[in-house]
Amino acid sequence: MFDHVCLLGDCAFVARPHTAAGTAKAAADGIELTDALEKRDLETALRNWEENRLDTGRRLVAEGQRMGENYMN
């Protein structure tokens, strides 16, 4: 999140393609953003949403790296 701009899906995290998660991640980002905005004021909603989605994105990138390493062995 930058100011009031949110990046969703592959724009927010570029995970390896073999995770096959781009579309699902974009959908989950949008759904969770909608939920956050319905429950909180804008600043708090965006801050909480960002924290949650950063964690998810980092886990997806790590999983993609793990998968890639296993494919190479």
mmCIF file of C-alpha atoms in Angstrom:
data_model
loop_
_atom_site.group_PDB
_atom_site.id
_atom_site.type_symbol
_atom_site.label_atom_id
_atom_site.label_comp_id
_atom_site.label_asym_id
_atom_site.label_seq_id
_atom_site.Cartn_x
_atom_site.Cartn_y
_atom_site.Cartn_z
ATOM 1 C CA MET A 1 0.000 0.000 0.000
ATOM 2 C CA PHE A 2 1.359 3.387 -0.964
ATOM 3 C CA ASP A 3 -0.658 6.362 0.228
ATOM 4 C CA HIS A 4 -4.121 5.113 -0.864
ATOM 5 C CA VAL A 5 -3.020 2.782 -3.656
ATOM 6 C CA CYS A 6 -3.182 -0.969 -3.177
ATOM 7 C CA LEU A 7 -1.396 -3.488 -5.356
ATOM 8 C CA LEU A 8 -3.218 -6.798 -5.776
ATOM 9 C CA GLY A 9 -2.256 -10.224 -7.051
ATOM 10 C CA ASP A 10 0.940 -10.572 -9.062
ATOM 11 C CA CYS A 11 1.514 -6.806 -8.946
ATOM 12 C CA ALA A 12 2.048 -7.010 -5.204
ATOM 13 C CA PHE A 13 4.253 -10.120 -5.109
ATOM 14 C CA VAL A 14 5.899 -11.896 -7.966
ATOM 15 C CA ALA A 15 6.014 -15.532 -6.990
ATOM 16 C CA ARG A 16 7.370 -18.246 -9.217
ATOM 17 C CA PRO A 17 4.795 -19.402 -11.748
ATOM 18 C CA HIS A 18 4.848 -23.012 -10.558
ATOM 19 C CA THR A 19 2.951 -21.949 -7.431
ATOM 20 C CA ALA A 20 -0.061 -21.452 -9.742
ATOM 21 C CA ALA A 21 -1.419 -18.916 -7.268
ATOM 22 C CA GLY A 22 -1.677 -15.633 -9.195
ATOM 23 C CA THR A 23 -5.412 -15.646 -9.807
ATOM 24 C CA ALA A 24 -6.284 -17.034 -6.380
ATOM 25 C CA LYS A 25 -4.025 -14.480 -4.687
ATOM 26 C CA ALA A 26 -5.584 -11.577 -6.604
ATOM 27 C CA ALA A 27 -9.062 -12.783 -5.639
ATOM 28 C CA ALA A 28 -8.096 -13.211 -1.981
ATOM 29 C CA ASP A 29 -6.466 -9.765 -1.960
ATOM 30 C CA GLY A 30 -9.672 -8.197 -3.268
ATOM 31 C CA ILE A 31 -11.963 -10.115 -0.937
ATOM 32 C CA GLU A 32 -9.877 -9.283 2.120
ATOM 33 C CA LEU A 33 -9.619 -5.630 1.076
ATOM 34 C CA THR A 34 -13.396 -5.422 0.780
ATOM 35 C CA ASP A 35 -13.829 -7.017 4.201
ATOM 36 C CA ALA A 36 -11.284 -4.674 5.786
ATOM 37 C CA LEU A 37 -12.870 -1.566 4.295
ATOM 38 C CA GLU A 38 -16.326 -2.567 5.521
ATOM 39 C CA LYS A 39 -15.165 -2.973 9.125
ATOM 40 C CA ARG A 40 -12.758 -0.076 9.752
ATOM 41 C CA ASP A 41 -11.861 3.477 8.885
ATOM 42 C CA LEU A 42 -9.791 3.827 5.724
ATOM 43 C CA GLU A 43 -6.360 4.274 7.299
ATOM 44 C CA THR A 44 -6.761 1.411 9.768
ATOM 45 C CA ALA A 45 -8.317 -0.843 7.144
ATOM 46 C CA LEU A 46 -5.497 -0.314 4.678
ATOM 47 C CA ARG A 47 -2.798 -0.727 7.305
ATOM 48 C CA ASN A 48 -4.285 -3.991 8.635
ATOM 49 C CA TRP A 49 -4.954 -5.308 5.141
ATOM 50 C CA GLU A 50 -1.380 -4.560 4.100
ATOM 51 C CA GLU A 51 0.106 -6.371 7.095
ATOM 52 C CA ASN A 52 -1.991 -9.482 6.438
ATOM 53 C CA ARG A 53 -1.364 -9.577 2.701
ATOM 54 C CA LEU A 54 2.390 -8.940 3.059
ATOM 55 C CA ASP A 55 2.592 -12.001 5.292
ATOM 56 C CA THR A 56 0.647 -14.079 2.764
ATOM 57 C CA GLY A 57 2.782 -12.841 -0.122
ATOM 58 C CA ARG A 58 6.032 -13.602 1.663
ATOM 59 C CA ARG A 59 4.854 -17.124 2.460
ATOM 60 C CA LEU A 60 3.883 -17.648 -1.187
ATOM 61 C CA VAL A 61 7.289 -16.458 -2.405
ATOM 62 C CA ALA A 62 9.042 -18.758 0.091
ATOM 63 C CA GLU A 63 6.875 -21.697 -1.022
ATOM 64 C CA GLY A 64 7.711 -20.978 -4.656
ATOM 65 C CA GLN A 65 11.412 -20.935 -3.842
ATOM 66 C CA ARG A 66 11.087 -24.219 -1.971
ATOM 67 C CA MET A 67 9.206 -25.780 -4.873
ATOM 68 C CA GLY A 68 11.772 -24.514 -7.381
ATOM 69 C CA GLU A 69 14.656 -25.915 -5.356
ATOM 70 C CA ASN A 70 12.921 -29.299 -5.140
ATOM 71 C CA TYR A 71 12.340 -29.333 -8.907
ATOM 72 C CA MET A 72 16.045 -28.759 -9.484
ATOM 73 C CA ASN A 73 17.098 -31.762 -7.377
#
